[in-house]
mmCIF file with all atom_site columns, C-alpha atoms in Angstrom:
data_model
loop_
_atom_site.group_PDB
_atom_site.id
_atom_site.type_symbol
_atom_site.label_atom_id
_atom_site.label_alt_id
_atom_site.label_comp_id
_atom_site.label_asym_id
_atom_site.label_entity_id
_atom_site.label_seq_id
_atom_site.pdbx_PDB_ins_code
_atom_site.Cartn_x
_atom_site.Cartn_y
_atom_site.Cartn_z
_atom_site.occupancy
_atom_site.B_iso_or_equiv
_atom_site.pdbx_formal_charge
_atom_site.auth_seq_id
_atom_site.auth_comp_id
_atom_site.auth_asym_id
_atom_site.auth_atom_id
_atom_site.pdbx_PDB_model_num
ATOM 1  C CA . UNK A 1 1  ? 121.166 140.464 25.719 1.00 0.00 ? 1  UNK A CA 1
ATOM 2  C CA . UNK A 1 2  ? 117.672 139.956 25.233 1.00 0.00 ? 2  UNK A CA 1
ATOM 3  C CA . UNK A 1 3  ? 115.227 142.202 23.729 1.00 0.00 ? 3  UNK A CA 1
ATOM 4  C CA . UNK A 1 4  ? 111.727 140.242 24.433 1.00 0.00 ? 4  UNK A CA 1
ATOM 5  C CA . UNK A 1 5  ? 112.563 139.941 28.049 1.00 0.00 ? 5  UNK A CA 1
ATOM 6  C CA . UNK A 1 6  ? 113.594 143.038 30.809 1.00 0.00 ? 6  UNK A CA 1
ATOM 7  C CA . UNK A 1 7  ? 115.562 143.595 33.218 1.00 0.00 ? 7  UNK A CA 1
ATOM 8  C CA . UNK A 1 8  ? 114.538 143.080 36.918 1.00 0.00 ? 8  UNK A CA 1
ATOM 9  C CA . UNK A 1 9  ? 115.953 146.224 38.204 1.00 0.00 ? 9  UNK A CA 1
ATOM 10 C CA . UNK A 1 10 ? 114.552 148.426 35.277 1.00 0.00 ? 10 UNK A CA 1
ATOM 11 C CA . UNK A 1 11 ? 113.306 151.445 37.056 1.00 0.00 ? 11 UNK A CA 1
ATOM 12 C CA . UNK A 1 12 ? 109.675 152.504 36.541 1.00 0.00 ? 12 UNK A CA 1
ATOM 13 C CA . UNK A 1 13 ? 109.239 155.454 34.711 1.00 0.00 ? 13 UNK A CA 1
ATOM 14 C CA . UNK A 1 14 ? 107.935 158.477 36.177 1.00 0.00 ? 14 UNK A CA 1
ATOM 15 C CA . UNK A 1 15 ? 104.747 160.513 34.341 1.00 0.00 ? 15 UNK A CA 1
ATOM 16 C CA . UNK A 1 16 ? 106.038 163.946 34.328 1.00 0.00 ? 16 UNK A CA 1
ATOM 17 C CA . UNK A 1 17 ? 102.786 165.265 32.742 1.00 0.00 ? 17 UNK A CA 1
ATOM 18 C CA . UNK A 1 18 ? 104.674 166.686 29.495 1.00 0.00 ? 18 UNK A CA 1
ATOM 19 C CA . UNK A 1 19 ? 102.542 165.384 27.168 1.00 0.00 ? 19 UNK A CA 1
ATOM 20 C CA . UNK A 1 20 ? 98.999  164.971 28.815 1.00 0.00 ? 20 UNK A CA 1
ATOM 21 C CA . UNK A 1 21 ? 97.936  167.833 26.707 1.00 0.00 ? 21 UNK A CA 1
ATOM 22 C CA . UNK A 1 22 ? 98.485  165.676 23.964 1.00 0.00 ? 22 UNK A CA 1
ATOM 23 C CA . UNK A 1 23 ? 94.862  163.273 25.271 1.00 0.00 ? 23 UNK A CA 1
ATOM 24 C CA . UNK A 1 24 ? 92.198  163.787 23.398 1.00 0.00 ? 24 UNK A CA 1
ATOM 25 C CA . UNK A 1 25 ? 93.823  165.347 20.769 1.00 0.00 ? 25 UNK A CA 1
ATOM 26 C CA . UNK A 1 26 ? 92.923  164.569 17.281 1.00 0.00 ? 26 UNK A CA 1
ATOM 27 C CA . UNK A 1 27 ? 95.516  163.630 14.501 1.00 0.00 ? 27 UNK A CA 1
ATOM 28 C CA . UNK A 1 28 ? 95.500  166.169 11.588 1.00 0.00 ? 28 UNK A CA 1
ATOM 29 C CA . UNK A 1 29 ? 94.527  164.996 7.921  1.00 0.00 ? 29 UNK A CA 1
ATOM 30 C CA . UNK A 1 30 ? 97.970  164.600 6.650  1.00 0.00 ? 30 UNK A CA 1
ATOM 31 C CA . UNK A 1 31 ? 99.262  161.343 4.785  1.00 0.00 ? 31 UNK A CA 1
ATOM 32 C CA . UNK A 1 32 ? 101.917 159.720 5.444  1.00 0.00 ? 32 UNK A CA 1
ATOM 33 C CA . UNK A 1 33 ? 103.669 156.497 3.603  1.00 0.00 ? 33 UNK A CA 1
ATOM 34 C CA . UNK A 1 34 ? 103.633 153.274 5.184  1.00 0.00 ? 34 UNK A CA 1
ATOM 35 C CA . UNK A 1 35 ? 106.100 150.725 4.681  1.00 0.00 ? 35 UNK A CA 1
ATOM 36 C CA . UNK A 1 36 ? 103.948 148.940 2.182  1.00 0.00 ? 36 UNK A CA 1
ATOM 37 C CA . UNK A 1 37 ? 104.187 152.335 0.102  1.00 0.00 ? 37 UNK A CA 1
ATOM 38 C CA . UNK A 1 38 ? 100.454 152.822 0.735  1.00 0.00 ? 38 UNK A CA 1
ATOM 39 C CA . UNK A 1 39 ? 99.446  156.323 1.496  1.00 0.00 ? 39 UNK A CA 1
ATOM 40 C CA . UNK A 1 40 ? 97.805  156.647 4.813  1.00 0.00 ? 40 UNK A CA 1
ATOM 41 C CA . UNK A 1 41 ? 95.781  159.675 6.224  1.00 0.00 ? 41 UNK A CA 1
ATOM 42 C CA . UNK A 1 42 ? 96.841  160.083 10.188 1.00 0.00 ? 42 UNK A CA 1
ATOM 43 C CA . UNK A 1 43 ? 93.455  161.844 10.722 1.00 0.00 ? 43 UNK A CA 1
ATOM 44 C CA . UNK A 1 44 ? 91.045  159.026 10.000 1.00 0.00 ? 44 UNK A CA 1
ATOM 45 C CA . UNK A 1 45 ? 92.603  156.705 12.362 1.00 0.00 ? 45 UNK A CA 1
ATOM 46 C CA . UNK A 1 46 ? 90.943  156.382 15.421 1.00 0.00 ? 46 UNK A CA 1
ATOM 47 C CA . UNK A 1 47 ? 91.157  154.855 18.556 1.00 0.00 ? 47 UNK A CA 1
ATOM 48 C CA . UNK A 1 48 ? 95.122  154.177 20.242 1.00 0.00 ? 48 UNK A CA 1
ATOM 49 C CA . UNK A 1 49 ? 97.864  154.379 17.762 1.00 0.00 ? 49 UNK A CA 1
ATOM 50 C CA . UNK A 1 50 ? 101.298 154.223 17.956 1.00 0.00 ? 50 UNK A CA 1
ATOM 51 C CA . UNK A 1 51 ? 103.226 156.032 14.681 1.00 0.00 ? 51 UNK A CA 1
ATOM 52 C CA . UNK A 1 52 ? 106.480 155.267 14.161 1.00 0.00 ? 52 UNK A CA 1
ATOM 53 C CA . UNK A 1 53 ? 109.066 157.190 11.448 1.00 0.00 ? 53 UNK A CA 1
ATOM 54 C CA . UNK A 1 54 ? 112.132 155.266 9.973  1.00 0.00 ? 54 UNK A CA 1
ATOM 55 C CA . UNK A 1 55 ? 114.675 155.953 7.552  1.00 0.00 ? 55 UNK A CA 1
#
């Protein structure tokens, strides 16, 4: 199994519309730790971002 490389018959997903009220939207000023330990503040990102939570 591969991870960098997909399937050919991998459907294409679908846009339901669930989350377009989500465009547009700003992030709220709340910080968050990265995995550096750093202390980062959601709302003064801008532009595309992509947040991620582990354990």
């Amino acid at each position: 199994m591969s991870f960098s490389k997909l399937p050919n018959n991998l459907p294409v997903p679908i846009d339901d519309g669930a989350a377009r009220h989500l465009q547009g939207m700003t992030l709220p000023n709340v910080s968050l730790k990265a995995t550096n330990g750093n202390l980062i503040n959601i709302g003064y990102i801008t532009g595309f971002v992509v947040i991620t939570f582990t354990q």
